[in-house]
Amino acid sequence: MSNNIYVSFSAENSDKDAWVSELMNFFKITLGKISPIPININSALNPGIDLESQIDKTKIIILIFNGFVSDSFARDLRILELRHHELVLGGKEIFVVNKSERFSSIIPIYLRKYSQYNFFEINIRTNEAIDYSPFFKGEKENKFWSKLTDLAYDTKMFFEPAEGNNDEDKKLVVYLAEVSRDQVSNREILKREFLLSGYKVLPAKPLPTSIKEYHDTAMEIIINADVSIHIMGEVYGESPSGTDYSYPELQNKLVTELLGKTEILKKNFYRFVWLPPSLEPYDEKQVQYLKRLKKELSESKSGEIIQCSIEEFKELFVQKINQIAGSDLQSIISKKEKNIVVITDNAEQLIFSKIEDQLRAAHKNFDVIDLSKTGDLFPLAMFRQKLKMANGAILLNLIHDSLWIQGMLGLTVKYFRNGNKSSIVVVTSLQNKAAIDFNALKVDFLALDDSQLIKNIDKFLIQLS
């Protein structure tokens, strides 16, 4: 089975839908940047392409509910329902993308156990639906790009095991517990940042809904984790059929049960319970649950409750893992945290390949942001996320003028995680250098035409270490 994706759209005339166009363009671009293997995307928008002709050679099927169901999409749904068992046995996956809350009711029940990508959120107090869109400035636009990043990274990760990823056993494995509706956004933020940091995040897809299957599946997943994170919300949350316990409490109870069997969980397994800073539970069941949880963890040596901002929690998470004496997690996380971002305006030039080889030879973890095709349209949310988790940045300006380098340098300095500008190096021409005061910025400059460039980058890498 080749690395193929098939994408189908529910609405008629989706080829004229600007939202669909933005989604597909940047999904292709993002996937091309982050995936080390080529992935083919076949869309129902293309003439002569349909599910029946693609299903046997497709590994992931993405169903996009962007309007009410057209005849062609209804045919796709019938095919999937008829061949559903066969697809599961064949190791294929379905991702469900929902443009708006008003389309939720038309998603068939059998599809709801697959990963859902809702490009909207519901205010649990007002029940108001807020749609994400690339055509609005501010939070709605940022959340659109963030959700698209989630879809691209989950797609990439699904293909990786089949390619024999040898680094899988070196990753920090985080069990990021399922949450109540009001904390979905915070869970997605943490998941996104952990994936970009190189961690493995479980569960990879929604857990079963019946209590017996839920218990067994969650237990099996938690056993494979190094740490668990449980996010508490304002409401108690929904419950699987067969119990009154909510999904969040069931997962906490499972961790407690497993911690009582020390031979089952990994050595130095640790549980984090995070409360957002302005949390004000108005659900009495949640109030009582938090009291029970605080009492349980008040004297625990294998877990704690933390109430702070999400940014503070991410920093505390890293610090706490490093403090666990004698833990193998310390070496894992230290490797993953020393990450370098390479930003370039042309990844096809020879000098870029040389620097890439140099980073591999130095055993550095690195991400590449190639702006040669996206220009200034590269999703800002992803740009920010990568830089916030970097320990070093190389800005490689090969074809553009000084205005481009000034703009990219401004963003890099603004979003760089540790604020240490000396960990940023800019490689550009002497002509571009003349327009920028690198001394004032306290950013290192290397001349593109310097014969000692490669040696100087080696010095920069040693300095980072």
GROMACS .gro file of C-alpha atoms in nm:
model
  465
    1MET     CA    1   0.000   0.000   0.000
    2SER     CA    2   0.158   0.327  -0.111
    3ASN     CA    3   0.170   0.653   0.087
    4ASN     CA    4  -0.157   0.787  -0.049
    5ILE     CA    5  -0.424   1.009   0.106
    6TYR     CA    6  -0.774   1.052  -0.034
    7VAL     CA    7  -0.968   1.368   0.056
    8SER     CA    8  -1.343   1.400   0.007
    9PHE     CA    9  -1.573   1.700   0.069
   10SER     CA   10  -1.937   1.695   0.176
   11ALA     CA   11  -2.057   2.010  -0.001
   12GLU     CA   12  -2.142   2.061  -0.367
   13ASN     CA   13  -1.902   2.287  -0.560
   14SER     CA   14  -1.628   2.261  -0.297
   15ASP     CA   15  -1.380   2.358  -0.566
   16LYS     CA   16  -1.525   2.711  -0.537
   17ASP     CA   17  -1.506   2.719  -0.156
   18ALA     CA   18  -1.226   2.959  -0.052
   19TRP     CA   19  -1.205   2.795   0.294
   20VAL     CA   20  -1.143   2.457   0.130
   21SER     CA   21  -0.882   2.609  -0.101
   22GLU     CA   22  -0.686   2.758   0.191
   23LEU     CA   23  -0.712   2.434   0.389
   24MET     CA   24  -0.588   2.213   0.105
   25ASN     CA   25  -0.309   2.446  -0.012
   26PHE     CA   26  -0.151   2.479   0.329
   27PHE     CA   27  -0.215   2.117   0.424
   28LYS     CA   28  -0.009   2.012   0.121
   29ILE     CA   29   0.263   2.269   0.191
   30THR     CA   30   0.285   2.185   0.562
   31LEU     CA   31   0.290   1.810   0.503
   32GLY     CA   32   0.561   1.854   0.242
   33LYS     CA   33   0.776   2.049   0.490
   34ILE     CA   34   0.743   1.819   0.792
   35SER     CA   35   0.732   1.473   0.636
   36PRO     CA   36   1.063   1.305   0.550
   37ILE     CA   37   0.879   1.075   0.309
   38PRO     CA   38   0.673   1.174   0.002
   39ILE     CA   39   0.298   1.155   0.061
   40ASN     CA   40   0.053   1.174  -0.230
   41ILE     CA   41  -0.274   1.362  -0.183
   42ASN     CA   42  -0.561   1.270  -0.413
   43SER     CA   43  -0.864   1.496  -0.385
   44ALA     CA   44  -1.224   1.447  -0.493
   45LEU     CA   45  -1.188   1.800  -0.639
   46ASN     CA   46  -0.975   1.654  -0.919
   47PRO     CA   47  -1.161   1.520  -1.226
   48GLY     CA   48  -1.179   1.143  -1.243
   49ILE     CA   49  -1.074   1.093  -0.878
   50ASP     CA   50  -1.323   0.921  -0.648
   51LEU     CA   51  -1.314   0.696  -0.342
   52GLU     CA   52  -1.401   0.379  -0.532
   53SER     CA   53  -1.094   0.413  -0.754
   54GLN     CA   54  -0.864   0.517  -0.468
   55ILE     CA   55  -0.970   0.312  -0.167
   56ASP     CA   56  -0.745   0.008  -0.224
   57LYS     CA   57  -0.429   0.218  -0.266
   58THR     CA   58  -0.511   0.477   0.000
   59LYS     CA   59  -0.378   0.467   0.355
   60ILE     CA   60  -0.563   0.764   0.505
   61ILE     CA   61  -0.909   0.887   0.406
   62ILE     CA   62  -0.987   1.245   0.511
   63LEU     CA   63  -1.357   1.334   0.514
   64ILE     CA   64  -1.421   1.709   0.523
   65PHE     CA   65  -1.768   1.816   0.635
   66ASN     CA   66  -1.779   2.165   0.487
   67GLY     CA   67  -2.148   2.170   0.396
   68PHE     CA   68  -2.454   1.953   0.371
   69VAL     CA   69  -2.405   1.617   0.201
   70SER     CA   70  -2.386   1.605  -0.178
   71ASP     CA   71  -2.471   1.295  -0.382
   72SER     CA   72  -2.103   1.213  -0.449
   73PHE     CA   73  -2.013   1.244  -0.081
   74ALA     CA   74  -2.312   1.028   0.016
   75ARG     CA   75  -2.170   0.758  -0.216
   76ASP     CA   76  -1.834   0.784  -0.038
   77LEU     CA   77  -2.003   0.742   0.301
   78ARG     CA   78  -2.192   0.433   0.177
   79ILE     CA   79  -1.870   0.277   0.046
   80LEU     CA   80  -1.693   0.341   0.378
   81GLU     CA   81  -1.979   0.193   0.577
   82LEU     CA   82  -1.996  -0.119   0.362
   83ARG     CA   83  -1.617  -0.172   0.367
   84HIS     CA   84  -1.558  -0.037   0.716
   85HIS     CA   85  -1.452  -0.369   0.874
   86GLU     CA   86  -1.221  -0.444   0.581
   87LEU     CA   87  -1.057  -0.103   0.615
   88VAL     CA   88  -0.992  -0.150   0.986
   89LEU     CA   89  -0.833  -0.491   0.928
   90GLY     CA   90  -0.624  -0.338   0.648
   91GLY     CA   91  -0.470  -0.084   0.884
   92LYS     CA   92  -0.625   0.217   0.713
   93GLU     CA   93  -0.727   0.532   0.895
   94ILE     CA   94  -1.005   0.788   0.866
   95PHE     CA   95  -0.970   1.151   0.977
   96VAL     CA   96  -1.289   1.356   1.011
   97VAL     CA   97  -1.262   1.732   0.956
   98ASN     CA   98  -1.561   1.947   1.053
   99LYS     CA   99  -1.573   2.307   0.930
  100SER     CA  100  -1.860   2.419   1.155
  101GLU     CA  101  -2.067   2.299   1.450
  102ARG     CA  102  -2.382   2.306   1.237
  103PHE     CA  103  -2.251   2.009   1.037
  104SER     CA  104  -2.189   1.789   1.343
  105SER     CA  105  -2.531   1.625   1.321
  106ILE     CA  106  -2.465   1.487   0.972
  107ILE     CA  107  -2.152   1.292   1.073
  108PRO     CA  108  -2.249   0.922   1.084
  109ILE     CA  109  -2.216   0.751   1.423
  110TYR     CA  110  -1.962   0.493   1.301
  111LEU     CA  111  -1.722   0.775   1.208
  112ARG     CA  112  -1.728   0.935   1.553
  113LYS     CA  113  -1.472   0.694   1.696
  114TYR     CA  114  -1.211   0.830   1.454
  115SER     CA  115  -0.995   1.136   1.512
  116GLN     CA  116  -1.202   1.453   1.482
  117TYR     CA  117  -1.061   1.790   1.374
  118ASN     CA  118  -1.320   2.052   1.461
  119PHE     CA  119  -1.240   2.392   1.313
  120PHE     CA  120  -1.463   2.555   1.573
  121GLU     CA  121  -1.518   2.563   1.947
  122ILE     CA  122  -1.822   2.583   2.175
  123ASN     CA  123  -1.843   2.825   2.468
  124ILE     CA  124  -1.980   2.594   2.738
  125ARG     CA  125  -2.141   2.881   2.930
  126THR     CA  126  -2.321   3.047   2.636
  127ASN     CA  127  -2.333   2.743   2.401
  128GLU     CA  128  -2.214   2.977   2.125
  129ALA     CA  129  -2.019   2.823   1.834
  130ILE     CA  130  -1.708   3.009   1.716
  131ASP     CA  131  -1.571   2.904   1.375
  132TYR     CA  132  -1.200   2.921   1.289
  133SER     CA  133  -1.115   3.090   0.962
  134PRO     CA  134  -0.806   3.203   0.769
  135PHE     CA  135  -1.002   3.509   0.658
  136PHE     CA  136  -1.032   3.673   1.000
  137LYS     CA  137  -0.744   3.832   1.184
  138GLY     CA  138  -0.656   3.743   1.541
  139GLU     CA  139  -0.748   3.435   1.742
  140LYS     CA  140  -0.984   3.279   1.485
  141GLU     CA  141  -0.708   3.283   1.223
  142ASN     CA  142  -0.440   3.154   1.463
  143LYS     CA  143  -0.664   2.868   1.572
  144PHE     CA  144  -0.733   2.777   1.209
  145TRP     CA  145  -0.358   2.739   1.141
  146SER     CA  146  -0.306   2.555   1.470
  147LYS     CA  147  -0.578   2.303   1.391
  148LEU     CA  148  -0.436   2.258   1.042
  149THR     CA  149  -0.095   2.194   1.201
  150ASP     CA  150  -0.255   1.921   1.414
  151LEU     CA  151  -0.403   1.754   1.106
  152ALA     CA  152  -0.071   1.766   0.919
  153TYR     CA  153   0.136   1.631   1.210
  154ASP     CA  154  -0.110   1.350   1.285
  155THR     CA  155  -0.102   1.257   0.916
  156LYS     CA  156   0.278   1.254   0.917
  157MET     CA  157   0.290   1.043   1.233
  158PHE     CA  158   0.051   0.785   1.091
  159PHE     CA  159   0.290   0.715   0.803
  160GLU     CA  160   0.605   0.702   1.018
  161PRO     CA  161   0.559   0.358   1.186
  162ALA     CA  162   0.521   0.193   0.845
  163GLU     CA  163   0.854   0.342   0.747
  164GLY     CA  164   1.030   0.180   1.042
  165ASN     CA  165   1.106   0.480   1.263
  166ASN     CA  166   1.414   0.371   1.462
  167ASP     CA  167   1.387   0.664   1.704
  168GLU     CA  168   1.048   0.557   1.839
  169ASP     CA  169   1.192   0.395   2.151
  170LYS     CA  170   1.393   0.710   2.233
  171LYS     CA  171   1.091   0.938   2.252
  172LEU     CA  172   0.938   1.060   2.574
  173VAL     CA  173   0.590   0.904   2.582
  174VAL     CA  174   0.321   1.132   2.726
  175TYR     CA  175  -0.027   1.008   2.813
  176LEU     CA  176  -0.232   1.325   2.761
  177ALA     CA  177  -0.564   1.233   2.918
  178GLU     CA  178  -0.893   1.305   2.746
  179VAL     CA  179  -1.068   1.612   2.886
  180SER     CA  180  -1.407   1.776   2.940
  181ARG     CA  181  -1.540   1.994   2.659
  182ASP     CA  182  -1.417   2.321   2.807
  183GLN     CA  183  -1.052   2.206   2.806
  184VAL     CA  184  -1.026   2.067   2.451
  185SER     CA  185  -0.839   2.376   2.333
  186ASN     CA  186  -0.580   2.356   2.612
  187ARG     CA  187  -0.527   1.985   2.549
  188GLU     CA  188  -0.468   2.055   2.180
  189ILE     CA  189  -0.213   2.327   2.262
  190LEU     CA  190  -0.014   2.087   2.481
  191LYS     CA  191  -0.042   1.804   2.231
  192ARG     CA  192   0.080   2.028   1.951
  193GLU     CA  193   0.381   2.152   2.146
  194PHE     CA  194   0.474   1.805   2.270
  195LEU     CA  195   0.464   1.665   1.916
  196LEU     CA  196   0.676   1.953   1.787
  197SER     CA  197   0.922   1.880   2.071
  198GLY     CA  198   0.960   1.525   1.944
  199TYR     CA  199   0.757   1.352   2.216
  200LYS     CA  200   0.509   1.075   2.147
  201VAL     CA  201   0.156   1.165   2.261
  202LEU     CA  202  -0.108   0.905   2.352
  203PRO     CA  203  -0.390   0.823   2.297
  204ALA     CA  204  -0.347   0.873   1.925
  205LYS     CA  205  -0.722   0.847   1.860
  206PRO     CA  206  -1.047   0.868   2.063
  207LEU     CA  207  -1.090   0.589   2.318
  208PRO     CA  208  -1.388   0.347   2.303
  209THR     CA  209  -1.718   0.460   2.454
  210SER     CA  210  -1.822   0.148   2.651
  211ILE     CA  211  -1.679   0.121   3.004
  212LYS     CA  212  -1.515  -0.222   2.962
  213GLU     CA  213  -1.340  -0.134   2.635
  214TYR     CA  214  -1.252   0.211   2.768
  215HIS     CA  215  -1.092   0.069   3.083
  216ASP     CA  216  -0.890  -0.198   2.899
  217THR     CA  217  -0.774   0.029   2.616
  218ALA     CA  218  -0.678   0.321   2.841
  219MET     CA  219  -0.490   0.088   3.078
  220GLU     CA  220  -0.291  -0.066   2.793
  221ILE     CA  221  -0.196   0.282   2.665
  222ILE     CA  222  -0.100   0.424   3.008
  223ILE     CA  223   0.130   0.126   3.071
  224ASN     CA  224   0.334   0.235   2.767
  225ALA     CA  225   0.370   0.595   2.887
  226ASP     CA  226   0.648   0.765   3.084
  227VAL     CA  227   0.428   1.039   3.228
  228SER     CA  228   0.058   1.129   3.234
  229ILE     CA  229  -0.100   1.474   3.222
  230HIS     CA  230  -0.458   1.533   3.336
  231ILE     CA  231  -0.622   1.871   3.264
  232MET     CA  232  -0.907   1.969   3.495
  233GLY     CA  233  -1.200   2.175   3.365
  234GLU     CA  234  -1.493   2.372   3.498
  235VAL     CA  235  -1.735   2.084   3.436
  236TYR     CA  236  -1.717   1.722   3.546
  237GLY     CA  237  -1.739   1.589   3.192
  238GLU     CA  238  -1.923   1.316   3.008
  239SER     CA  239  -1.925   0.950   3.112
  240PRO     CA  240  -1.893   0.631   2.906
  241SER     CA  241  -2.193   0.401   2.899
  242GLY     CA  242  -2.206   0.177   3.207
  243THR     CA  243  -2.070   0.416   3.473
  244ASP     CA  244  -2.131   0.755   3.636
  245TYR     CA  245  -1.760   0.840   3.648
  246SER     CA  246  -1.649   1.097   3.391
  247TYR     CA  247  -1.378   1.025   3.134
  248PRO     CA  248  -1.127   1.252   3.316
  249GLU     CA  249  -1.186   1.084   3.653
  250LEU     CA  250  -1.172   0.733   3.507
  251GLN     CA  251  -0.828   0.801   3.363
  252ASN     CA  252  -0.703   0.936   3.695
  253LYS     CA  253  -0.842   0.632   3.876
  254LEU     CA  254  -0.659   0.405   3.630
  255VAL     CA  255  -0.328   0.579   3.698
  256THR     CA  256  -0.386   0.545   4.073
  257GLU     CA  257  -0.462   0.176   4.026
  258LEU     CA  258  -0.153   0.119   3.816
  259LEU     CA  259   0.073   0.313   4.054
  260GLY     CA  260  -0.031   0.063   4.320
  261LYS     CA  261   0.123  -0.206   4.102
  262THR     CA  262   0.477  -0.072   4.076
  263GLU     CA  263   0.597  -0.356   3.857
  264ILE     CA  264   0.356  -0.254   3.578
  265LEU     CA  265   0.432   0.113   3.514
  266LYS     CA  266   0.769   0.235   3.393
  267LYS     CA  267   1.029   0.327   3.652
  268ASN     CA  268   0.977   0.681   3.783
  269PHE     CA  269   0.639   0.721   3.612
  270TYR     CA  270   0.499   1.061   3.713
  271ARG     CA  271   0.149   1.211   3.702
  272PHE     CA  272   0.077   1.582   3.645
  273VAL     CA  273  -0.268   1.724   3.720
  274TRP     CA  274  -0.293   2.072   3.571
  275LEU     CA  275  -0.552   2.334   3.666
  276PRO     CA  276  -0.573   2.649   3.448
  277PRO     CA  277  -0.515   2.964   3.659
  278SER     CA  278  -0.867   3.109   3.630
  279LEU     CA  279  -1.047   2.777   3.680
  280GLU     CA  280  -1.383   2.828   3.856
  281PRO     CA  281  -1.578   2.499   3.860
  282TYR     CA  282  -1.952   2.560   3.860
  283ASP     CA  283  -2.046   2.191   3.837
  284GLU     CA  284  -2.090   2.050   4.189
  285LYS     CA  285  -1.971   1.705   4.081
  286GLN     CA  286  -1.649   1.866   3.956
  287VAL     CA  287  -1.604   2.060   4.281
  288GLN     CA  288  -1.627   1.737   4.482
  289TYR     CA  289  -1.401   1.551   4.239
  290LEU     CA  290  -1.128   1.816   4.269
  291LYS     CA  291  -1.145   1.789   4.649
  292ARG     CA  292  -1.096   1.411   4.628
  293LEU     CA  293  -0.810   1.454   4.383
  294LYS     CA  294  -0.630   1.715   4.594
  295LYS     CA  295  -0.657   1.492   4.899
  296GLU     CA  296  -0.519   1.192   4.707
  297LEU     CA  297  -0.220   1.380   4.566
  298SER     CA  298  -0.139   1.594   4.870
  299GLU     CA  299   0.125   1.346   4.992
  300SER     CA  300   0.202   1.167   4.667
  301LYS     CA  301   0.563   1.115   4.558
  302SER     CA  302   0.460   1.014   4.208
  303GLY     CA  303   0.236   1.304   4.114
  304GLU     CA  304   0.122   1.657   4.193
  305ILE     CA  305  -0.141   1.920   4.118
  306ILE     CA  306  -0.018   2.235   3.944
  307GLN     CA  307  -0.227   2.548   3.891
  308CYS     CA  308  -0.067   2.807   3.662
  309SER     CA  309  -0.073   2.941   3.306
  310ILE     CA  310  -0.019   2.699   3.020
  311GLU     CA  311   0.320   2.857   2.940
  312GLU     CA  312   0.434   2.816   3.301
  313PHE     CA  313   0.309   2.458   3.306
  314LYS     CA  314   0.518   2.368   2.999
  315GLU     CA  315   0.830   2.505   3.168
  316LEU     CA  316   0.751   2.330   3.498
  317PHE     CA  317   0.689   2.005   3.311
  318VAL     CA  318   1.039   2.008   3.162
  319GLN     CA  319   1.199   2.109   3.492
  320LYS     CA  320   1.016   1.840   3.688
  321ILE     CA  321   1.112   1.564   3.447
  322ASN     CA  322   1.476   1.669   3.477
  323GLN     CA  323   1.452   1.657   3.855
  324ILE     CA  324   1.342   1.294   3.870
  325ALA     CA  325   1.657   1.136   4.010
  326GLY     CA  326   1.804   0.848   3.815
  327SER     CA  327   1.532   0.860   3.552
  328ASP     CA  328   1.599   0.762   3.194
  329LEU     CA  329   1.355   1.040   3.106
  330GLN     CA  330   1.621   1.297   3.184
  331SER     CA  331   1.843   1.189   2.897
  332ILE     CA  332   1.544   1.159   2.665
  333ILE     CA  333   1.413   1.506   2.733
  334SER     CA  334   1.756   1.669   2.723
  335LYS     CA  335   1.811   1.526   2.377
  336LYS     CA  336   1.473   1.643   2.254
  337GLU     CA  337   1.503   1.990   2.403
  338LYS     CA  338   1.829   2.075   2.221
  339ASN     CA  339   1.645   2.157   1.902
  340ILE     CA  340   1.758   2.387   1.621
  341VAL     CA  341   1.530   2.558   1.371
  342VAL     CA  342   1.671   2.631   1.025
  343ILE     CA  343   1.478   2.902   0.840
  344THR     CA  344   1.562   2.938   0.471
  345ASP     CA  345   1.425   3.103   0.159
  346ASN     CA  346   1.562   2.833  -0.071
  347ALA     CA  347   1.616   2.473   0.041
  348GLU     CA  348   1.733   2.365  -0.304
  349GLN     CA  349   2.067   2.543  -0.303
  350LEU     CA  350   2.386   2.350  -0.231
  351ILE     CA  351   2.482   2.553   0.079
  352PHE     CA  352   2.156   2.451   0.248
  353SER     CA  353   2.233   2.082   0.184
  354LYS     CA  354   2.581   2.128   0.331
  355ILE     CA  355   2.444   2.287   0.649
  356GLU     CA  356   2.180   2.015   0.676
  357ASP     CA  357   2.453   1.747   0.648
  358GLN     CA  358   2.656   1.937   0.906
  359LEU     CA  359   2.367   1.931   1.157
  360ARG     CA  360   2.318   1.557   1.104
  361ALA     CA  361   2.691   1.492   1.149
  362ALA     CA  362   2.679   1.687   1.475
  363HIS     CA  363   2.380   1.469   1.588
  364LYS     CA  364   2.157   1.774   1.626
  365ASN     CA  365   1.778   1.758   1.627
  366PHE     CA  366   1.655   2.020   1.382
  367ASP     CA  367   1.342   2.144   1.206
  368VAL     CA  368   1.343   2.317   0.868
  369ILE     CA  369   1.112   2.608   0.784
  370ASP     CA  370   1.144   2.645   0.406
  371LEU     CA  371   0.986   2.972   0.297
  372SER     CA  372   1.077   2.937  -0.069
  373LYS     CA  373   0.722   2.837  -0.163
  374THR     CA  374   0.513   2.993   0.110
  375GLY     CA  375   0.682   3.334   0.145
  376ASP     CA  376   0.513   3.542   0.412
  377LEU     CA  377   0.210   3.312   0.406
  378PHE     CA  378   0.375   3.047   0.623
  379PRO     CA  379   0.130   2.982   0.909
  380LEU     CA  380   0.236   3.215   1.188
  381ALA     CA  381   0.112   2.980   1.458
  382MET     CA  382   0.344   2.702   1.341
  383PHE     CA  383   0.635   2.945   1.301
  384ARG     CA  384   0.585   3.060   1.659
  385GLN     CA  385   0.552   2.707   1.799
  386LYS     CA  386   0.874   2.583   1.640
  387LEU     CA  387   1.076   2.885   1.757
  388LYS     CA  388   0.938   2.876   2.110
  389MET     CA  389   1.073   2.523   2.148
  390ALA     CA  390   1.413   2.587   1.990
  391ASN     CA  391   1.748   2.622   2.161
  392GLY     CA  392   1.912   2.759   1.848
  393ALA     CA  393   1.811   2.911   1.516
  394ILE     CA  394   1.991   2.945   1.183
  395LEU     CA  395   1.840   3.200   0.946
  396LEU     CA  396   1.972   3.120   0.598
  397ASN     CA  397   1.905   3.399   0.345
  398LEU     CA  398   2.005   3.282  -0.004
  399ILE     CA  399   1.798   3.476  -0.257
  400HIS     CA  400   1.597   3.758  -0.096
  401ASP     CA  401   1.694   4.117  -0.018
  402SER     CA  402   1.756   4.284   0.318
  403LEU     CA  403   1.385   4.359   0.372
  404TRP     CA  404   1.308   3.988   0.375
  405ILE     CA  405   1.587   3.912   0.620
  406GLN     CA  406   1.475   4.199   0.845
  407GLY     CA  407   1.118   4.066   0.855
  408MET     CA  408   1.219   3.705   0.924
  409LEU     CA  409   1.477   3.812   1.180
  410GLY     CA  410   1.217   4.023   1.358
  411LEU     CA  411   0.982   3.723   1.389
  412THR     CA  412   1.266   3.494   1.496
  413VAL     CA  413   1.381   3.727   1.772
  414LYS     CA  414   1.022   3.786   1.884
  415TYR     CA  415   0.922   3.421   1.919
  416PHE     CA  416   1.253   3.258   2.010
  417ARG     CA  417   1.190   3.057   2.327
  418ASN     CA  418   1.473   3.129   2.568
  419GLY     CA  419   1.524   3.494   2.477
  420ASN     CA  420   1.896   3.434   2.427
  421LYS     CA  421   1.959   3.612   2.098
  422SER     CA  422   2.319   3.491   2.086
  423SER     CA  423   2.168   3.151   2.002
  424ILE     CA  424   2.050   3.292   1.668
  425VAL     CA  425   2.284   3.309   1.370
  426VAL     CA  426   2.203   3.482   1.041
  427VAL     CA  427   2.373   3.370   0.721
  428THR     CA  428   2.335   3.631   0.447
  429SER     CA  429   2.536   3.839   0.200
  430LEU     CA  430   2.763   4.127   0.300
  431GLN     CA  431   2.534   4.356   0.101
  432ASN     CA  432   2.232   4.256   0.316
  433LYS     CA  433   2.442   4.282   0.629
  434ALA     CA  434   2.503   4.651   0.566
  435ALA     CA  435   2.131   4.726   0.610
  436ILE     CA  436   2.102   4.556   0.952
  437ASP     CA  437   2.263   4.646   1.284
  438PHE     CA  438   2.350   4.295   1.404
  439ASN     CA  439   2.549   4.429   1.700
  440ALA     CA  440   2.243   4.610   1.836
  441LEU     CA  441   2.032   4.296   1.797
  442LYS     CA  442   2.305   4.082   1.958
  443VAL     CA  443   2.252   3.825   1.686
  444ASP     CA  444   2.548   3.650   1.524
  445PHE     CA  445   2.620   3.722   1.157
  446LEU     CA  446   2.799   3.490   0.913
  447ALA     CA  447   2.884   3.597   0.559
  448LEU     CA  448   2.733   3.374   0.292
  449ASP     CA  449   3.042   3.399   0.071
  450ASP     CA  450   3.293   3.340   0.352
  451SER     CA  451   3.519   3.041   0.282
  452GLN     CA  452   3.513   2.970   0.658
  453LEU     CA  453   3.132   2.957   0.674
  454ILE     CA  454   3.104   2.584   0.751
  455LYS     CA  455   3.372   2.607   1.022
  456ASN     CA  456   3.197   2.906   1.175
  457ILE     CA  457   2.868   2.718   1.187
  458ASP     CA  458   3.053   2.437   1.364
  459LYS     CA  459   3.164   2.691   1.625
  460PHE     CA  460   2.804   2.807   1.663
  461LEU     CA  461   2.688   2.447   1.722
  462ILE     CA  462   2.962   2.394   1.983
  463GLN     CA  463   2.854   2.715   2.154
  464LEU     CA  464   2.494   2.586   2.173
  465SER     CA  465   2.613   2.262   2.331
   0.00000   0.00000   0.00000
